[in-house]
Amino acid sequence: MGLIRLEGVHFRYPRTLVLDDLSLDVRDGAVTVLVGPSGSGKSTVLRLIAGFEPPARGRVVIGEETVSRDGRVMTPPEERGVSLVFQDLALWPHLTARETLELVLSREVPREERRRRTEEALAAVGLERHAEARPASLSGGERQRVALARAIVTRPRILLMDEPLANLDPPLRRALIEEIRQLQRRLTLTILYVTHNHEETFGLGDHAAVLRAGRVEQVGPPRELYERPRSAFVASFLGRCALVPVRARDGGHESALGALPLPRPDPAGSSELLAVVRPEDVVVGDDGPLSGKVERAICLGSAFEVELAGPGWRLWALAPAEPVPGSVLRFSIRRVVTVPASNP
Ligand code: ADP
């Protein structure tokens, strides 16, 4: 069920149309990841849900309540049960972790309750030992935990997170992805999470929504979007792939790579298609029916991503060992998906 619903939302700055008839359901008690290129409107979606701005047209619903509609904010941000976590943590430099949390609560909560909730939030993010530390003496990960604790100490139903881990190194990011996941489950939070990062998208998202120029291009479990993208845009956004033009003809099809293992029936129902070829589906091996010249190889650590080219095509393969640039590799393609060529 959608805890948050955006219905036909329009939003613009004087020179820019940011959200263009956008509709989105954010499921209750799950993590929805919002991905899309810079400027596609992701942060604006969060701002509208938080209540900093109303949509010019359309409405924002939280639970049963229409919180803003057609240029009007009906429910102010502090009454929406929503907390935010940004990449820029904006921690108060002169306050300890404990003081930060107590200050967030101070207005409405009696003192004893405030203490109890503060301890709970510090424990929830594993910060008990750093309760008396100020931001300057904390590591990046610990500061991020203070920001998380500050966001949950008010016991929100909804967490809006805008690239919160973008400044952290990969191992720490991985650890925090896991911690956010556990926290979300334990507190049954509904999270809308903006990111560019694939690890966060696939590691955190129960659902993902891909934004393109102020509209939702596709929504679904991240793995489903990866495996069954509806457009070349979604396919490319979620991971490296080659797009090979395919033309259906006389019950069969042709491409610069010959016949490809197209899914049947053709889901796009069109004669002009693009085959999405992922590196992991290109199997390098001497018995492969196809061959291509090695243009370059990128070391991924565990394997090499190799760009292969031939007459009228170019694609990426995964190879266990580093190939010689300019050499010819044999390969086969074990799986492709197709998207319409008319909606690149
Ligand atoms: P994203 O989070 O996907 O990068 P944003 O929602 O931040 O996108 O921004 C969407 C568009 O709105 C961008 O083109 C951006 O330049 C523009 N924009 C954002 N904030 C402002 C502002 N305060 N004034 C004018 N334009 C803005």
CSV table of C-alpha atoms and ligand atoms in Angstrom, one decimal:
chain,number,residue,atom,x,y,z
A,1,MET,CA,0.0,0.0,0.0
A,2,GLY,CA,1.2,3.5,-0.7
A,3,LEU,CA,2.0,5.5,2.4
A,4,ILE,CA,3.0,8.5,0.3
A,5,ARG,CA,1.3,9.3,-3.0
A,6,LEU,CA,2.1,12.0,-5.5
A,7,GLU,CA,-0.6,12.4,-8.0
A,8,GLY,CA,-0.1,14.4,-11.2
A,9,VAL,CA,2.4,16.7,-9.6
A,10,HIS,CA,3.8,19.7,-11.5
A,11,PHE,CA,6.5,21.9,-10.1
A,12,ARG,CA,8.6,24.6,-11.8
A,13,TYR,CA,11.2,27.2,-11.1
A,14,PRO,CA,10.8,30.4,-13.2
A,15,ARG,CA,13.1,29.1,-15.9
A,16,THR,CA,12.8,25.3,-15.4
A,17,LEU,CA,10.0,22.8,-15.5
A,18,VAL,CA,11.2,20.4,-12.8
A,19,LEU,CA,8.3,17.9,-12.2
A,20,ASP,CA,6.0,17.3,-15.1
A,21,ASP,CA,2.8,15.4,-14.2
A,22,LEU,CA,4.7,13.1,-11.9
A,23,SER,CA,2.9,10.3,-10.1
A,24,LEU,CA,4.5,8.0,-7.6
A,25,ASP,CA,3.5,5.6,-4.8
A,26,VAL,CA,5.9,5.1,-1.9
A,27,ARG,CA,5.1,1.8,-0.2
A,28,ASP,CA,4.5,1.6,3.6
A,29,GLY,CA,7.3,0.1,5.6
A,30,ALA,CA,9.6,-0.4,2.7
A,31,VAL,CA,12.6,1.4,1.1
A,32,THR,CA,11.9,3.1,-2.2
A,33,VAL,CA,15.0,4.3,-4.0
A,34,LEU,CA,14.7,7.3,-6.3
A,35,VAL,CA,17.3,7.2,-9.1
A,36,GLY,CA,17.9,9.4,-12.1
A,37,PRO,CA,20.3,11.8,-13.7
A,38,SER,CA,21.3,15.1,-12.0
A,39,GLY,CA,18.5,17.6,-12.4
A,40,SER,CA,15.8,15.0,-13.1
A,41,GLY,CA,13.9,16.3,-10.0
A,42,LYS,CA,14.7,13.7,-7.2
A,43,SER,CA,15.5,16.3,-4.5
A,44,THR,CA,12.4,18.3,-5.5
A,45,VAL,CA,10.2,15.2,-4.9
A,46,LEU,CA,11.7,15.0,-1.4
A,47,ARG,CA,11.1,18.7,-0.8
A,48,LEU,CA,7.5,18.4,-1.8
A,49,ILE,CA,6.9,15.4,0.5
A,50,ALA,CA,8.7,17.2,3.4
A,51,GLY,CA,6.4,20.1,2.8
A,52,PHE,CA,9.0,22.8,2.1
A,53,GLU,CA,7.1,23.6,-1.1
A,54,PRO,CA,3.7,22.8,-2.6
A,55,PRO,CA,3.2,21.4,-6.1
A,56,ALA,CA,1.9,24.0,-8.5
A,57,ARG,CA,-0.7,21.4,-9.6
A,58,GLY,CA,-1.5,17.9,-8.4
A,59,ARG,CA,-1.5,16.6,-4.8
A,60,VAL,CA,0.7,15.0,-2.2
A,61,VAL,CA,-1.0,12.5,0.1
A,62,ILE,CA,0.6,11.0,3.3
A,63,GLY,CA,-1.5,8.1,4.7
A,64,GLU,CA,-5.1,9.3,4.3
A,65,GLU,CA,-4.3,13.0,4.4
A,66,THR,CA,-3.8,15.3,1.5
A,67,VAL,CA,-0.9,17.4,2.8
A,68,SER,CA,-0.5,19.7,-0.1
A,69,ARG,CA,-2.4,20.4,-3.3
A,70,ASP,CA,-2.5,22.8,-6.2
A,71,GLY,CA,-0.1,25.4,-4.8
A,72,ARG,CA,-1.1,25.1,-1.2
A,73,VAL,CA,0.6,23.5,1.8
A,74,MET,CA,-2.2,22.2,4.0
A,75,THR,CA,0.0,20.3,6.6
A,76,PRO,CA,3.2,22.0,7.6
A,77,PRO,CA,6.5,20.0,7.6
A,78,GLU,CA,6.6,19.5,11.4
A,79,GLU,CA,3.2,17.8,11.3
A,80,ARG,CA,3.9,15.3,8.6
A,81,GLY,CA,5.8,12.6,10.6
A,82,VAL,CA,8.8,13.0,8.2
A,83,SER,CA,12.5,13.4,8.9
A,84,LEU,CA,15.3,14.2,6.5
A,85,VAL,CA,18.9,13.1,6.2
A,86,PHE,CA,21.1,14.9,3.6
A,87,GLN,CA,24.6,14.4,2.3
A,88,ASP,CA,25.5,17.6,4.0
A,89,LEU,CA,24.8,16.6,7.5
A,90,ALA,CA,24.6,20.1,8.9
A,91,LEU,CA,25.5,19.0,12.5
A,92,TRP,CA,25.8,21.7,15.1
A,93,PRO,CA,29.6,21.9,15.7
A,94,HIS,CA,29.3,23.0,19.3
A,95,LEU,CA,26.9,20.2,20.4
A,96,THR,CA,27.7,16.6,21.4
A,97,ALA,CA,25.7,13.8,19.9
A,98,ARG,CA,23.5,13.6,23.0
A,99,GLU,CA,22.9,17.4,23.2
A,100,THR,CA,22.0,17.4,19.5
A,101,LEU,CA,19.3,14.8,20.0
A,102,GLU,CA,18.0,16.4,23.1
A,103,LEU,CA,17.7,19.7,21.4
A,104,VAL,CA,15.7,18.3,18.5
A,105,LEU,CA,13.2,16.9,21.1
A,106,SER,CA,13.2,19.7,23.6
A,107,ARG,CA,10.2,21.6,22.5
A,108,GLU,CA,7.5,19.1,23.0
A,109,VAL,CA,8.8,16.2,25.1
A,110,PRO,CA,9.2,16.1,29.0
A,111,ARG,CA,12.7,15.8,30.3
A,112,GLU,CA,12.7,12.1,31.4
A,113,GLU,CA,11.1,11.0,28.1
A,114,ARG,CA,13.6,13.1,26.2
A,115,ARG,CA,16.5,11.3,28.0
A,116,ARG,CA,15.0,7.9,27.3
A,117,ARG,CA,14.4,8.6,23.6
A,118,THR,CA,17.9,10.1,23.2
A,119,GLU,CA,19.5,6.9,24.7
A,120,GLU,CA,17.3,4.7,22.5
A,121,ALA,CA,18.3,6.6,19.3
A,122,LEU,CA,22.0,6.6,20.2
A,123,ALA,CA,21.8,2.9,20.8
A,124,ALA,CA,19.8,2.2,17.6
A,125,VAL,CA,22.8,3.6,15.6
A,126,GLY,CA,25.5,2.2,17.8
A,127,LEU,CA,26.7,5.6,19.1
A,128,GLU,CA,26.5,5.0,22.9
A,129,ARG,CA,30.3,5.3,23.3
A,130,HIS,CA,30.3,8.6,21.4
A,131,ALA,CA,27.4,10.3,23.1
A,132,GLU,CA,29.6,13.0,24.5
A,133,ALA,CA,31.6,13.7,21.3
A,134,ARG,CA,31.3,16.8,19.1
A,135,PRO,CA,31.3,16.4,15.3
A,136,ALA,CA,35.0,17.5,15.0
A,137,SER,CA,36.2,14.5,17.0
A,138,LEU,CA,34.0,12.0,15.1
A,139,SER,CA,34.8,10.0,11.9
A,140,GLY,CA,32.7,10.5,8.8
A,141,GLY,CA,30.7,7.3,9.5
A,142,GLU,CA,30.1,8.4,13.1
A,143,ARG,CA,28.9,11.8,12.0
A,144,GLN,CA,26.5,10.1,9.6
A,145,ARG,CA,25.2,8.0,12.5
A,146,VAL,CA,24.6,11.2,14.5
A,147,ALA,CA,22.6,12.5,11.6
A,148,LEU,CA,20.6,9.3,11.4
A,149,ALA,CA,20.0,9.3,15.2
A,150,ARG,CA,18.8,12.9,14.9
A,151,ALA,CA,16.4,11.9,12.2
A,152,ILE,CA,14.9,8.9,14.1
A,153,VAL,CA,14.8,10.5,17.6
A,154,THR,CA,11.4,12.1,16.8
A,155,ARG,CA,10.1,8.7,15.8
A,156,PRO,CA,9.0,9.6,12.3
A,157,ARG,CA,7.1,7.2,10.1
A,158,ILE,CA,8.9,8.4,7.1
A,159,LEU,CA,12.6,9.1,6.4
A,160,LEU,CA,13.6,11.1,3.4
A,161,MET,CA,17.3,10.5,2.6
A,162,ASP,CA,19.1,12.5,-0.1
A,163,GLU,CA,22.4,10.8,-1.1
A,164,PRO,CA,23.3,10.4,2.6
A,165,LEU,CA,26.3,8.2,2.0
A,166,ALA,CA,27.8,9.9,-1.0
A,167,ASN,CA,30.8,11.2,1.0
A,168,LEU,CA,31.8,7.9,2.5
A,169,ASP,CA,34.4,5.4,1.3
A,170,PRO,CA,33.1,2.1,-0.2
A,171,PRO,CA,33.6,-0.2,2.8
A,172,LEU,CA,32.0,2.3,5.2
A,173,ARG,CA,29.2,2.9,2.7
A,174,ARG,CA,28.6,-0.8,2.5
A,175,ALA,CA,28.5,-1.1,6.3
A,176,LEU,CA,26.0,1.8,6.6
A,177,ILE,CA,23.8,0.4,3.9
A,178,GLU,CA,23.4,-2.7,6.0
A,179,GLU,CA,22.8,-0.7,9.2
A,180,ILE,CA,20.2,1.5,7.5
A,181,ARG,CA,18.5,-1.7,6.3
A,182,GLN,CA,18.4,-3.1,9.8
A,183,LEU,CA,17.2,0.1,11.3
A,184,GLN,CA,14.4,0.4,8.8
A,185,ARG,CA,13.2,-3.1,9.5
A,186,ARG,CA,13.4,-2.8,13.3
A,187,LEU,CA,11.5,0.5,13.3
A,188,THR,CA,9.3,-0.3,10.3
A,189,LEU,CA,10.2,2.9,8.7
A,190,THR,CA,9.1,4.0,5.2
A,191,ILE,CA,12.2,5.4,3.5
A,192,LEU,CA,12.5,7.3,0.2
A,193,TYR,CA,16.1,7.3,-0.7
A,194,VAL,CA,17.8,9.4,-3.4
A,195,THR,CA,21.0,8.0,-4.8
A,196,HIS,CA,23.2,7.6,-7.9
A,197,ASN,CA,25.0,4.6,-6.5
A,198,HIS,CA,24.2,1.1,-7.7
A,199,GLU,CA,25.2,-0.6,-4.5
A,200,GLU,CA,22.7,1.5,-2.6
A,201,THR,CA,20.0,1.0,-5.2
A,202,PHE,CA,20.3,-2.8,-5.2
A,203,GLY,CA,21.4,-3.2,-1.6
A,204,LEU,CA,18.7,-1.0,0.0
A,205,GLY,CA,15.8,-0.7,-2.4
A,206,ASP,CA,12.7,-2.9,-2.1
A,207,HIS,CA,11.5,-0.7,-4.9
A,208,ALA,CA,13.2,1.7,-7.2
A,209,ALA,CA,11.7,4.5,-9.3
A,210,VAL,CA,13.7,5.9,-12.2
A,211,LEU,CA,13.2,9.6,-12.8
A,212,ARG,CA,13.7,11.1,-16.2
A,213,ALA,CA,13.1,14.8,-16.8
A,214,GLY,CA,10.6,15.2,-14.0
A,215,ARG,CA,8.6,12.0,-14.7
A,216,VAL,CA,8.7,8.5,-13.4
A,217,GLU,CA,10.0,6.3,-16.3
A,218,GLN,CA,9.7,2.9,-14.5
A,219,VAL,CA,9.0,1.6,-11.0
A,220,GLY,CA,9.6,-1.9,-9.6
A,221,PRO,CA,12.0,-4.0,-7.5
A,222,PRO,CA,15.5,-2.9,-8.6
A,223,ARG,CA,16.4,-6.3,-9.9
A,224,GLU,CA,13.3,-6.4,-12.0
A,225,LEU,CA,14.1,-3.0,-13.6
A,226,TYR,CA,17.6,-4.3,-14.3
A,227,GLU,CA,16.3,-7.5,-15.9
A,228,ARG,CA,13.3,-6.1,-17.6
A,229,PRO,CA,13.9,-2.4,-18.4
A,230,ARG,CA,11.2,-0.7,-20.4
A,231,SER,CA,13.5,1.7,-22.1
A,232,ALA,CA,17.1,2.1,-23.1
A,233,PHE,CA,17.3,4.9,-20.6
A,234,VAL,CA,16.4,2.7,-17.6
A,235,ALA,CA,18.7,-0.1,-18.9
A,236,SER,CA,21.7,2.2,-19.2
A,237,PHE,CA,21.0,4.0,-15.9
A,238,LEU,CA,21.1,0.8,-13.8
A,239,GLY,CA,24.3,-0.7,-15.2
A,240,ARG,CA,26.7,-0.8,-18.1
A,241,CYS,CA,25.2,-2.3,-21.2
A,242,ALA,CA,25.4,-2.1,-25.0
A,243,LEU,CA,22.4,-1.2,-27.1
A,244,VAL,CA,22.4,-3.1,-30.4
A,245,PRO,CA,19.8,-2.2,-33.0
A,246,VAL,CA,17.6,-5.1,-34.1
A,247,ARG,CA,15.1,-5.3,-36.9
A,248,ALA,CA,12.4,-7.9,-36.9
A,249,ARG,CA,11.9,-9.4,-40.3
A,250,ASP,CA,10.0,-12.3,-41.9
A,251,GLY,CA,9.4,-14.0,-38.5
A,252,GLY,CA,13.0,-13.7,-37.5
A,253,HIS,CA,15.3,-10.7,-36.9
A,254,GLU,CA,18.7,-9.3,-37.9
A,255,SER,CA,21.3,-7.2,-36.2
A,256,ALA,CA,25.0,-6.3,-36.8
A,257,LEU,CA,25.8,-9.3,-34.5
A,258,GLY,CA,23.5,-11.7,-36.5
A,259,ALA,CA,20.8,-13.6,-34.6
A,260,LEU,CA,20.5,-12.8,-30.9
A,261,PRO,CA,18.9,-14.8,-28.2
A,262,LEU,CA,15.8,-12.5,-28.0
A,263,PRO,CA,13.2,-13.1,-25.4
A,264,ARG,CA,9.9,-14.5,-26.9
A,265,PRO,CA,7.4,-13.2,-27.4
A,266,ASP,CA,8.9,-9.9,-28.2
A,267,PRO,CA,7.6,-7.8,-25.2
A,268,ALA,CA,8.1,-4.5,-27.0
A,269,GLY,CA,5.8,-5.6,-29.9
A,270,SER,CA,7.7,-3.5,-32.4
A,271,SER,CA,9.8,-4.2,-35.4
A,272,GLU,CA,12.5,-1.7,-34.5
A,273,LEU,CA,14.2,-2.7,-31.3
A,274,LEU,CA,17.3,-2.3,-29.3
A,275,ALA,CA,18.9,-5.3,-27.7
A,276,VAL,CA,20.2,-4.6,-24.2
A,277,VAL,CA,23.4,-6.6,-23.8
A,278,ARG,CA,24.9,-6.7,-20.3
A,279,PRO,CA,28.6,-7.6,-19.8
A,280,GLU,CA,27.8,-10.6,-17.6
A,281,ASP,CA,25.7,-12.1,-20.5
A,282,VAL,CA,28.6,-12.0,-22.9
A,283,VAL,CA,30.6,-15.2,-22.4
A,284,VAL,CA,34.1,-15.1,-23.5
A,285,GLY,CA,35.5,-18.4,-24.7
A,286,ASP,CA,37.3,-20.0,-27.6
A,287,ASP,CA,34.2,-22.0,-28.7
A,288,GLY,CA,32.0,-18.8,-29.0
A,289,PRO,CA,30.4,-18.3,-32.4
A,290,LEU,CA,31.2,-14.5,-32.5
A,291,SER,CA,34.4,-12.6,-32.4
A,292,GLY,CA,35.5,-9.0,-31.7
A,293,LYS,CA,38.5,-6.9,-31.3
A,294,VAL,CA,39.6,-5.8,-27.8
A,295,GLU,CA,39.3,-2.0,-27.7
A,296,ARG,CA,40.1,-1.6,-24.0
A,297,ALA,CA,39.9,-3.4,-20.7
A,298,ILE,CA,38.9,-2.0,-17.3
A,299,CYS,CA,40.0,-3.9,-14.2
A,300,LEU,CA,37.2,-4.4,-11.7
A,301,GLY,CA,39.3,-6.2,-9.2
A,302,SER,CA,37.7,-9.6,-9.5
A,303,ALA,CA,37.4,-9.5,-13.3
A,304,PHE,CA,37.9,-7.3,-16.4
A,305,GLU,CA,35.3,-5.4,-18.3
A,306,VAL,CA,36.4,-5.6,-21.9
A,307,GLU,CA,35.1,-3.4,-24.7
A,308,LEU,CA,34.8,-5.5,-27.9
A,309,ALA,CA,34.0,-4.1,-31.4
A,310,GLY,CA,33.2,-5.4,-34.8
A,311,PRO,CA,31.5,-4.1,-38.0
A,312,GLY,CA,28.6,-2.0,-36.8
A,313,TRP,CA,28.6,-3.0,-33.2
A,314,ARG,CA,30.4,-2.5,-29.9
A,315,LEU,CA,29.7,-4.2,-26.6
A,316,TRP,CA,31.1,-5.0,-23.1
A,317,ALA,CA,32.1,-8.4,-21.9
A,318,LEU,CA,33.3,-9.8,-18.6
A,319,ALA,CA,36.6,-11.7,-18.8
A,320,PRO,CA,38.5,-13.4,-16.0
A,321,ALA,CA,41.9,-12.4,-17.3
A,322,GLU,CA,43.3,-9.2,-18.9
A,323,PRO,CA,43.2,-9.5,-22.7
A,324,VAL,CA,45.8,-8.0,-25.0
A,325,PRO,CA,44.5,-4.7,-26.5
A,326,GLY,CA,43.9,-5.2,-30.3
A,327,SER,CA,43.7,-9.0,-30.0
A,328,VAL,CA,40.6,-10.8,-31.1
A,329,LEU,CA,38.3,-12.6,-28.6
A,330,ARG,CA,35.7,-15.2,-29.3
A,331,PHE,CA,32.5,-15.0,-27.4
A,332,SER,CA,28.8,-15.9,-27.3
A,333,ILE,CA,25.8,-14.0,-26.0
A,334,ARG,CA,23.6,-16.0,-23.6
A,335,ARG,CA,20.8,-13.5,-22.9
A,336,VAL,CA,19.5,-10.1,-24.1
A,337,VAL,CA,16.4,-8.1,-23.3
A,338,THR,CA,14.8,-5.8,-25.9
A,339,VAL,CA,13.5,-2.3,-25.5
A,340,PRO,CA,11.7,-0.2,-28.2
A,341,ALA,CA,14.0,1.8,-30.4
A,342,SER,CA,11.4,4.5,-30.4
A,343,ASN,CA,11.9,5.4,-26.7
A,344,PRO,CA,15.7,5.6,-26.2
B,1,ADP,P1,18.1,16.2,-8.8
B,1,ADP,O1,17.9,16.0,-7.3
B,1,ADP,O2,17.5,15.0,-9.6
B,1,ADP,O3,19.5,16.4,-9.2
B,1,ADP,P2,16.7,18.7,-8.4
B,1,ADP,O4,15.3,18.3,-7.9
B,1,ADP,O5,17.7,19.1,-7.3
B,1,ADP,O6,17.2,17.5,-9.2
B,1,ADP,O7,16.6,19.8,-9.4
B,1,ADP,C1,15.7,19.7,-10.6
B,1,ADP,C2,15.9,21.0,-11.4
B,1,ADP,O8,15.5,22.1,-10.7
B,1,ADP,C3,17.4,21.2,-11.8
B,1,ADP,O9,17.3,21.6,-13.2
B,1,ADP,C4,17.8,22.3,-11.0
B,1,ADP,O10,18.8,23.1,-11.6
B,1,ADP,C5,16.6,23.1,-10.7
B,1,ADP,N1,16.6,23.8,-9.4
B,1,ADP,C6,16.8,23.2,-8.2
B,1,ADP,N2,16.7,24.1,-7.2
B,1,ADP,C7,16.5,25.3,-7.8
B,1,ADP,C8,16.3,26.7,-7.3
B,1,ADP,N3,16.3,27.0,-6.0
B,1,ADP,N4,16.1,27.7,-8.2
B,1,ADP,C9,16.0,27.4,-9.6
B,1,ADP,N5,16.2,26.1,-10.1
B,1,ADP,C10,16.4,25.1,-9.2
